Amino acid sequence: MAADLPPQASGVTGGSAGGWSDRFEQGLHPAIERFNASIGFDIALLEEDLDGSVAHARMLGACGVIEPAEAERLVEGLEAIRAEAAQGRFNPGLADEDVHFAVERRLIELLGPLGKKLHTGRSRNDQVGTDVRLWLRRRIDAIDEALVRFERALLAQAEQHADTLIPGYTHLQRAQPLCLAHHLLAYVEMAERDRSRLADVRRRVDICPLGAAALAGTPVPIDRRHTAAALGFEAIYANSLDAVSDRDFAVEFMAAASLILVHLSRLSEEVILWASEEFAFVSLTDRCATGSSLMPQKKNPDVPELVRGKSGRVFGHLMGLLTMIKGLPLAYNKDFQEDKEALFDGVRTCLDCLEAMAILFEDGLGFRRERLEAAVEADFSNATDVADYLVARRVPFREAYQLVGGLVKGCLREGVLLRDLPLERWQALHPAFEADIFEAIAPRRVVEARRSEGGTGFDQVRQQLARARQRLDA
Ligand code: ARG
């Protein structure tokens, strides 16, 4: 991306075009300048970089490192840059190298020599760590909101289908019938775990490294707690080396994001199956489906397919971050620059996928009640209930299980369902069977009977629905 940027006249402070300290005599090779620069992507940190610098400038003033009036002018300069950026008039180039240098260069252009005081008592190492944490903290909050919207969409569907049945599967084989709301609520539970995982990650993103300077702290009489409080951080790093070397929070975030994508991908896979003609459990509305350029009859589930596909990116970023960090000696290493594109893309992907899936459930699909009801009627997913019927009449479970297995085999041979067998057949199998067996194996009854806590019985599901509604509306 950086390769597309225009070269820019000399950065006053850093960057390739002669801004390093007087130790340097030659400029960077142009290809290396491109290779080294992060401005092409870390410009996304501009807001946070300005926030961090404003807090730093004020702290320098408050601690008497610079005059309070100087601090105020620095803040005004930084706010002027924010305004320029809002109007599209702040466009750093390659020579600025990164967002930190770009801001400092512009500040010096605006304020003259005073601008050169901003970087007192800090380094880009603690600066970038602060920026990334501020950036990620905001995005975690946005992802949490996106999770809530997604949960609301699922819950609204679940509430509409508190009485609808759907086949339940294990090994993708028909297992036992379920209440559809129960199935959807399973994903609400996953999303709640995602939220609590993110909240946990957020606690460790919420620690301020600013003031660790390059790696060792600084002789400048700064007040780290002043900046941390101004930036709303919960705590500060206890060890300056750890402060500039820690990217655990990025890994933790990506792990949490990966699980979000795992959940979305599994749900996507179900929707894709459900939308197929073989299942036909849902129909896709025109809002979220696409056609084929060739086959006029097609309506494709592109949204869940893309979500399923995009999950791979986030898992890739997790592996990329772990690999990037694992061999790094303390403290800062340039390798860390690689954390940004991973985080930016991971966050983007997570937000996009959550939004798309929320819209899919709000507006993009409808469950086909008749198809679902017909499906649960026409299978052997009530076989366990025949065994349970006998168990309730004191037959040992394993014996009942064997008997019913034989019965199902006979039905399959004859091409009939359990409900089609005459009472004599049942009684020939075991004398405990009575006429109420037919009612006992009706799908609706079978679901209703699963009253164990957390089970699919309608009463249990209604309690789950109420709890989920309460949680979301709280
Ligand atoms: N662009 C760098 C990054 O993203 C900023 C920190 C650079 N620090 C340094 N000592 N070179 O990590």
Coordinates of C-alpha atoms and ligand atoms in Angstrom, one line a residue:
M1 CA 0.0 0.0 0.0
A2 CA 2.8 2.3 0.9
A3 CA 4.2 1.9 -2.6
D4 CA 1.3 4.0 -3.9
L5 CA 2.1 7.0 -1.8
P6 CA 3.8 10.0 -3.3
P7 CA 7.2 10.9 -2.0
Q8 CA 7.1 13.9 0.2
A9 CA 9.5 16.7 1.0
S10 CA 11.7 16.2 3.9
G11 CA 10.4 15.2 7.3
V12 CA 11.8 17.6 9.7
T13 CA 12.3 15.1 12.4
G14 CA 12.5 11.6 11.0
G15 CA 11.8 9.6 7.9
S16 CA 14.2 8.9 5.1
A17 CA 14.6 12.3 3.5
G18 CA 17.3 13.5 5.9
G19 CA 15.4 13.7 9.1
W20 CA 17.5 11.4 11.2
S21 CA 20.0 12.7 13.7
D22 CA 23.2 14.2 12.3
R23 CA 24.7 10.7 12.6
F24 CA 23.3 10.0 9.1
E25 CA 24.9 11.2 6.0
Q26 CA 22.9 9.5 3.2
G27 CA 19.2 9.1 2.5
L28 CA 17.5 5.7 2.4
H29 CA 17.5 3.7 -0.8
P30 CA 14.1 4.5 -2.4
A31 CA 13.0 0.8 -2.3
I32 CA 14.0 0.5 1.3
E33 CA 12.2 3.7 2.1
R34 CA 9.0 2.1 0.8
F35 CA 9.9 -1.2 2.5
N36 CA 10.4 0.5 5.9
A37 CA 7.5 2.9 5.9
S38 CA 4.3 2.1 7.7
I39 CA 2.5 5.4 6.9
G40 CA 0.5 3.7 4.2
F41 CA -1.4 1.9 6.9
D42 CA -0.7 3.4 10.3
I43 CA -2.3 6.6 9.3
A44 CA -5.4 4.8 10.6
L45 CA -3.9 5.5 14.1
L46 CA -4.0 9.3 13.5
E47 CA -6.8 10.0 16.0
E48 CA -5.2 7.9 18.7
D49 CA -1.7 9.4 18.0
L50 CA -3.1 12.9 18.4
D51 CA -4.9 11.9 21.6
G52 CA -1.7 10.4 23.0
S53 CA 0.3 13.4 22.1
V54 CA -2.2 15.8 23.6
A55 CA -2.1 13.9 26.9
H56 CA 1.7 13.8 26.7
A57 CA 2.0 17.5 26.0
R58 CA -0.3 18.4 28.9
M59 CA 1.6 16.1 31.3
L60 CA 4.9 17.8 30.3
G61 CA 3.3 21.1 31.1
A62 CA 1.9 19.9 34.4
C63 CA 5.2 18.4 35.5
G64 CA 7.1 21.6 34.7
V65 CA 9.2 19.9 32.0
I66 CA 7.9 22.6 29.6
E67 CA 6.0 25.8 30.4
P68 CA 2.2 25.4 30.7
A69 CA 1.7 27.9 28.0
E70 CA 4.0 25.9 25.7
A71 CA 2.0 22.8 26.5
E72 CA -1.2 24.6 25.5
R73 CA 0.3 25.7 22.2
L74 CA 1.4 22.2 21.5
V75 CA -2.1 21.0 22.1
E76 CA -3.5 23.7 19.8
G77 CA -1.1 22.6 17.1
L78 CA -2.1 19.0 17.5
E79 CA -5.8 20.0 17.3
A80 CA -5.1 22.0 14.2
I81 CA -3.6 18.8 12.6
R82 CA -6.8 17.0 13.6
A83 CA -8.9 19.6 11.9
E84 CA -6.7 19.5 8.8
A85 CA -7.1 15.7 8.6
A86 CA -10.9 16.1 9.0
Q87 CA -10.8 18.3 5.9
G88 CA -8.6 16.0 4.0
R89 CA -5.7 18.4 4.1
F90 CA -3.3 16.2 6.1
N91 CA -1.8 13.8 3.6
P92 CA 1.6 12.5 4.8
G93 CA 3.9 10.9 2.2
L94 CA 6.4 8.1 2.3
A95 CA 9.2 10.3 3.6
D96 CA 7.3 10.7 6.8
E97 CA 7.8 7.0 7.4
D98 CA 5.0 6.6 9.9
V99 CA 2.1 8.5 11.5
H100 CA 4.2 9.5 14.5
F101 CA 6.8 11.2 12.4
A102 CA 4.2 12.7 10.2
V103 CA 2.4 14.4 13.1
E104 CA 5.6 15.7 14.6
R105 CA 6.8 17.0 11.3
R106 CA 3.6 18.9 10.7
L107 CA 3.6 20.2 14.3
I108 CA 7.1 21.6 13.8
E109 CA 5.9 23.2 10.5
L110 CA 3.0 24.8 12.3
L111 CA 4.7 25.9 15.5
G112 CA 8.4 26.2 14.7
P113 CA 11.0 25.2 17.3
L114 CA 8.4 24.7 20.0
G115 CA 7.1 21.7 18.1
K116 CA 10.5 20.0 18.7
K117 CA 9.6 19.8 22.4
L118 CA 6.8 17.4 22.0
H119 CA 8.9 14.3 21.9
T120 CA 10.6 15.0 25.2
G121 CA 10.6 12.1 27.5
R122 CA 9.0 9.6 25.2
S123 CA 10.0 7.3 22.3
R124 CA 8.1 6.1 19.3
N125 CA 8.3 2.7 21.0
D126 CA 6.0 3.6 23.9
Q127 CA 4.1 6.0 21.6
V128 CA 3.1 3.3 19.1
G129 CA 2.2 0.9 21.9
T130 CA -0.1 3.5 23.4
D131 CA -1.7 4.3 20.0
V132 CA -2.4 0.7 19.2
R133 CA -3.9 0.1 22.6
L134 CA -6.2 3.1 22.4
W135 CA -7.2 2.1 18.9
L136 CA -8.0 -1.5 19.8
R137 CA -9.8 -0.5 23.0
R138 CA -12.3 1.5 20.9
R139 CA -12.7 -1.3 18.4
I140 CA -13.3 -3.8 21.1
D141 CA -16.2 -1.6 22.2
A142 CA -17.5 -1.5 18.6
I143 CA -17.2 -5.2 18.2
D144 CA -19.2 -5.7 21.5
E145 CA -21.9 -3.5 20.0
A146 CA -21.9 -5.5 16.8
L147 CA -22.2 -8.7 18.9
V148 CA -25.2 -7.3 20.7
R149 CA -26.9 -6.4 17.4
F150 CA -26.2 -9.9 16.1
E151 CA -27.6 -11.4 19.3
R152 CA -30.7 -9.3 18.9
A153 CA -31.3 -10.5 15.4
L154 CA -31.0 -14.1 16.5
L155 CA -33.2 -13.6 19.5
A156 CA -35.9 -11.9 17.4
Q157 CA -36.0 -15.0 15.2
A158 CA -35.9 -17.3 18.2
E159 CA -38.9 -15.5 19.7
Q160 CA -40.9 -16.0 16.5
H161 CA -40.1 -19.7 16.5
A162 CA -40.6 -20.7 20.1
D163 CA -43.1 -23.3 18.9
T164 CA -41.4 -24.3 15.6
L165 CA -39.7 -27.7 15.4
I166 CA -36.5 -28.4 13.5
P167 CA -34.6 -31.7 13.2
G168 CA -31.6 -31.9 15.5
Y169 CA -28.5 -33.5 14.2
T170 CA -25.4 -35.3 15.4
H171 CA -22.8 -36.3 12.8
L172 CA -25.1 -34.5 10.5
Q173 CA -27.5 -37.4 10.9
R174 CA -31.0 -36.8 12.2
A175 CA -30.8 -37.3 15.9
Q176 CA -33.7 -35.8 17.9
P177 CA -36.2 -33.1 17.1
L178 CA -35.6 -29.7 18.6
C179 CA -37.4 -26.4 19.2
L180 CA -36.0 -24.1 16.6
A181 CA -35.6 -21.3 19.2
H182 CA -33.4 -23.6 21.2
H183 CA -31.1 -24.1 18.2
L184 CA -30.8 -20.4 17.6
L185 CA -30.3 -19.6 21.3
A186 CA -27.2 -21.9 21.2
Y187 CA -25.6 -19.2 19.1
V188 CA -26.7 -16.5 21.4
E189 CA -24.9 -18.3 24.2
M190 CA -21.7 -18.4 22.0
A191 CA -22.0 -14.7 21.3
E192 CA -22.3 -14.1 25.1
R193 CA -19.1 -16.0 25.7
D194 CA -17.5 -13.9 22.9
R195 CA -18.5 -10.8 24.7
S196 CA -17.2 -11.9 28.0
R197 CA -13.9 -13.0 26.4
L198 CA -13.6 -9.6 24.7
A199 CA -14.3 -7.9 28.1
D200 CA -11.4 -9.9 29.6
V201 CA -9.1 -9.0 26.7
R202 CA -10.0 -5.4 27.1
R203 CA -8.7 -5.4 30.7
R204 CA -5.2 -6.2 29.3
V205 CA -5.5 -3.8 26.4
D206 CA -6.3 -1.1 29.0
I207 CA -2.8 -0.8 30.4
C208 CA -0.7 2.2 29.4
P209 CA 2.9 1.8 28.2
L210 CA 3.5 5.6 27.7
G211 CA 6.5 6.8 29.6
A212 CA 8.5 3.6 29.2
A213 CA 10.3 5.7 26.6
A214 CA 12.6 3.6 24.3
L215 CA 12.9 0.7 26.8
A216 CA 14.4 1.9 30.1
G217 CA 12.3 4.8 31.3
T218 CA 13.5 8.4 31.2
P219 CA 15.4 10.8 33.4
V220 CA 12.9 13.5 32.4
P221 CA 10.6 14.0 35.4
I222 CA 7.4 12.8 33.8
D223 CA 4.3 11.5 35.4
R224 CA 3.1 8.3 33.8
R225 CA -0.1 8.2 35.9
H226 CA -1.0 11.6 34.6
T227 CA -1.0 10.6 30.9
A228 CA -2.6 7.2 31.7
A229 CA -5.5 8.8 33.5
A230 CA -5.9 11.4 30.8
L231 CA -6.2 8.7 28.2
G232 CA -8.6 6.7 30.4
F233 CA -6.3 3.7 31.0
E234 CA -7.1 1.5 33.9
A235 CA -3.4 0.9 34.8
I236 CA 0.2 1.4 33.7
Y237 CA 2.8 -1.2 32.9
A238 CA 5.0 -1.9 35.9
N239 CA 8.1 -2.7 33.9
S240 CA 9.3 -0.4 31.1
L241 CA 10.9 -3.3 29.1
D242 CA 7.6 -5.2 29.2
A243 CA 5.7 -2.1 28.3
V244 CA 7.4 -1.7 24.9
S245 CA 7.7 -5.4 24.2
D246 CA 4.3 -6.7 25.1
R247 CA 2.0 -7.7 22.2
D248 CA 0.2 -10.3 24.2
F249 CA -2.9 -8.2 24.0
A250 CA -2.9 -8.3 20.2
V251 CA -2.7 -12.1 20.3
E252 CA -5.4 -12.4 22.8
F253 CA -7.6 -10.1 20.8
M254 CA -7.0 -12.1 17.7
A255 CA -7.8 -15.4 19.5
A256 CA -11.0 -13.9 20.8
A257 CA -11.8 -12.6 17.3
S258 CA -11.0 -16.0 15.8
L259 CA -13.6 -17.6 18.1
I260 CA -16.2 -15.1 17.0
L261 CA -15.4 -16.0 13.4
V262 CA -15.6 -19.7 14.3
H263 CA -19.1 -19.2 15.7
L264 CA -20.2 -17.1 12.7
S265 CA -18.7 -19.6 10.3
R266 CA -20.5 -22.6 11.9
L267 CA -23.8 -20.7 11.8
S268 CA -23.0 -19.8 8.1
E269 CA -22.5 -23.4 7.3
E270 CA -25.9 -24.3 8.8
V271 CA -27.6 -21.5 6.8
I272 CA -26.0 -22.6 3.6
L273 CA -27.2 -26.2 4.2
W274 CA -30.6 -25.0 5.3
A275 CA -30.9 -22.9 2.1
S276 CA -30.2 -25.8 -0.2
E277 CA -33.0 -27.6 -2.0
E278 CA -32.1 -30.8 -0.1
F279 CA -32.9 -29.2 3.3
A280 CA -35.1 -26.2 2.2
F281 CA -35.5 -25.1 5.9
V282 CA -35.0 -21.4 5.0
S283 CA -35.6 -19.2 2.1
L284 CA -33.3 -16.3 1.4
T285 CA -34.8 -12.9 0.7
D286 CA -33.6 -10.8 -2.2
R287 CA -31.9 -8.5 0.3
C288 CA -29.1 -10.9 1.1
A289 CA -28.9 -13.4 -1.8
T290 CA -27.3 -13.1 -5.2
G291 CA -28.0 -14.7 -8.6
S292 CA -25.8 -16.6 -10.9
S293 CA -24.5 -14.9 -14.1
L294 CA -25.3 -18.1 -16.0
M295 CA -28.0 -20.1 -14.3
P296 CA -31.2 -18.1 -14.1
Q297 CA -32.8 -20.4 -11.4
K298 CA -30.0 -19.8 -8.9
K299 CA -30.3 -17.9 -5.6
N300 CA -27.0 -18.1 -3.8
P301 CA -26.2 -17.7 -0.1
D302 CA -23.2 -15.4 -0.7
V303 CA -23.4 -13.7 2.7
P304 CA -22.8 -16.8 4.9
E305 CA -20.4 -18.2 2.3
L306 CA -18.3 -15.0 2.5
V307 CA -18.4 -15.1 6.3
R308 CA -17.3 -18.7 6.3
G309 CA -14.5 -17.8 3.9
K310 CA -13.3 -14.7 5.7
S311 CA -12.9 -16.5 8.9
G312 CA -9.6 -17.9 7.5
R313 CA -8.1 -14.4 7.5
V314 CA -8.6 -13.9 11.2
F315 CA -7.1 -17.3 12.1
G316 CA -4.2 -16.5 9.7
H317 CA -3.6 -13.2 11.6
L318 CA -3.6 -15.1 14.9
M319 CA -0.9 -17.4 13.6
G320 CA 1.0 -14.5 12.0
L321 CA 1.1 -12.6 15.2
L322 CA 2.3 -15.5 17.3
T323 CA 5.0 -16.3 14.8
M324 CA 6.0 -12.7 14.5
I325 CA 6.5 -12.3 18.2
K326 CA 8.0 -15.7 19.3
G327 CA 11.6 -15.1 18.5
L328 CA 12.0 -11.5 19.5
P329 CA 14.5 -10.5 22.2
L330 CA 13.5 -7.6 24.5
A331 CA 12.7 -4.9 23.9
Y332 CA 11.2 -3.1 20.9
N333 CA 12.0 -4.7 17.5
K334 CA 10.8 -3.4 14.1
D335 CA 9.0 -6.7 13.6
F336 CA 6.3 -5.2 15.8
Q337 CA 5.3 -2.9 12.9
E338 CA 3.7 -6.0 11.5
D339 CA 1.1 -6.1 14.2
K340 CA -0.9 -3.3 12.7
E341 CA -2.2 -4.6 9.4
A342 CA -3.1 -7.9 11.2
L343 CA -5.1 -6.0 13.8
F344 CA -6.7 -3.6 11.3
D345 CA -7.8 -6.4 9.0
G346 CA -8.8 -8.6 11.9
V347 CA -11.0 -5.9 13.4
R348 CA -12.5 -4.9 10.0
T349 CA -13.3 -8.5 9.1
C350 CA -14.8 -9.2 12.5
L351 CA -17.0 -6.1 12.4
D352 CA -18.0 -6.7 8.7
C353 CA -18.9 -10.3 9.3
L354 CA -20.9 -9.6 12.5
E355 CA -22.9 -6.9 10.7
A356 CA -23.5 -9.1 7.6
M357 CA -24.8 -11.9 9.8
A358 CA -27.0 -9.6 11.8
I359 CA -28.6 -8.3 8.6
L360 CA -29.0 -11.8 7.3
F361 CA -31.0 -12.7 10.4
E362 CA -32.9 -9.4 10.5
D363 CA -33.7 -9.2 6.9
G364 CA -32.2 -11.9 4.8
L365 CA -33.9 -15.2 5.6
G366 CA -37.1 -16.7 6.7
F367 CA -37.6 -20.2 8.3
R368 CA -40.0 -22.4 6.3
R369 CA -42.2 -23.6 9.1
E370 CA -44.1 -26.2 7.0
R371 CA -40.9 -27.7 5.7
L372 CA -39.5 -27.9 9.2
E373 CA -42.6 -29.5 10.6
A374 CA -42.8 -32.0 7.7
A375 CA -39.1 -32.9 8.2
V376 CA -39.5 -33.9 11.9
E377 CA -42.6 -36.0 11.1
A378 CA -40.8 -38.1 8.5
D379 CA -37.9 -39.7 10.3
F380 CA -36.8 -41.9 13.2
S381 CA -35.6 -39.1 15.4
N382 CA -38.3 -40.2 17.9
A383 CA -36.6 -43.6 18.4
T384 CA -34.9 -42.6 21.6
D385 CA -38.3 -41.6 22.9
V386 CA -39.6 -45.1 22.3
A387 CA -36.7 -46.4 24.4
D388 CA -37.4 -43.7 27.1
Y389 CA -41.1 -44.9 27.1
L390 CA -40.0 -48.4 28.1
V391 CA -37.5 -47.0 30.6
A392 CA -40.4 -45.1 32.2
R393 CA -42.0 -48.5 32.5
R394 CA -39.0 -50.0 34.3
V395 CA -37.3 -51.7 31.3
P396 CA -33.5 -51.3 31.6
F397 CA -32.3 -48.7 29.1
R398 CA -29.9 -51.0 27.2
E399 CA -32.5 -53.6 26.7
A400 CA -35.0 -51.0 25.5
Y401 CA -32.3 -49.6 23.2
Q402 CA -31.7 -53.0 21.6
L403 CA -35.4 -53.7 21.1
V404 CA -36.0 -50.3 19.4
G405 CA -33.0 -50.8 17.2
G406 CA -34.6 -54.0 15.9
L407 CA -37.9 -52.2 15.4
V408 CA -36.3 -49.4 13.4
K409 CA -34.6 -52.0 11.2
G410 CA -37.9 -53.6 10.5
C411 CA -39.5 -50.3 9.7
L412 CA -36.7 -49.4 7.3
R413 CA -37.1 -52.7 5.5
E414 CA -40.8 -52.1 5.1
G415 CA -40.5 -48.5 4.3
V416 CA -42.8 -47.3 7.2
L417 CA -42.4 -44.9 10.1
L418 CA -42.7 -45.9 13.8
R419 CA -46.0 -44.0 14.0
D420 CA -47.4 -46.3 11.2
L421 CA -46.9 -49.5 13.2
P422 CA -50.2 -51.0 14.6
L423 CA -50.4 -51.4 18.4
E424 CA -50.1 -55.2 18.1
R425 CA -46.6 -54.9 16.6
W426 CA -45.6 -52.7 19.6
Q427 CA -47.1 -55.1 22.1
A428 CA -45.5 -58.1 20.4
L429 CA -42.2 -56.4 20.9
H430 CA -42.8 -55.6 24.6
P431 CA -45.9 -56.0 26.7
A432 CA -45.3 -52.6 28.3
F433 CA -46.5 -50.7 25.2
E434 CA -49.9 -49.3 25.3
A435 CA -52.1 -47.1 23.1
D436 CA -50.4 -43.9 24.5
I437 CA -47.2 -44.8 22.6
F438 CA -48.5 -43.0 19.6
E439 CA -48.9 -39.8 21.4
A440 CA -45.6 -40.3 23.2
I441 CA -43.6 -40.4 20.0
A442 CA -45.3 -37.4 18.2
P443 CA -42.5 -34.9 17.5
R444 CA -44.1 -32.1 19.4
R445 CA -44.6 -34.3 22.5
V446 CA -41.0 -35.6 22.2
V447 CA -39.7 -32.0 22.3
E448 CA -42.0 -31.0 25.1
A449 CA -40.9 -33.9 27.2
R450 CA -37.3 -32.8 27.4
R451 CA -37.8 -30.7 30.5
S452 CA -34.4 -31.2 32.0
E453 CA -32.7 -27.9 32.7
G454 CA -31.3 -26.4 29.5
G455 CA -33.1 -28.9 27.4
T456 CA -35.2 -28.3 24.3
G457 CA -38.6 -28.6 26.1
F458 CA -40.8 -25.6 25.2
D459 CA -40.9 -24.5 28.9
Q460 CA -37.2 -24.6 29.2
V461 CA -36.8 -22.7 26.0
R462 CA -39.2 -20.0 27.1
Q463 CA -37.1 -19.5 30.2
Q464 CA -34.0 -19.2 28.0
L465 CA -35.7 -16.7 25.8
A466 CA -36.8 -14.6 28.7
R467 CA -33.3 -14.6 30.2
A468 CA -31.7 -13.7 26.9
R469 CA -34.2 -10.9 26.4
Q470 CA -33.6 -9.6 29.9
R471 CA -29.8 -9.7 29.4
L472 CA -30.0 -7.8 26.1
D473 CA -32.5 -5.2 27.3
A474 CA -30.8 -4.6 30.6
Ligands
ARG1 N1 6.2 2.5 12.8 C1 6.7 1.9 13.9 C2 5.8 0.7 14.3 O1 4.8 0.6 13.8 C3 6.8 2.8 15.1 C4 7.8 2.5 16.1 C5 9.1 2.7 15.6 N2 10.1 2.6 16.5 C6 11.4 2.5 16.2 N3 12.2 2.5 17.1 N4 11.7 2.3 14.9 O2 6.1 -0.1 15.2

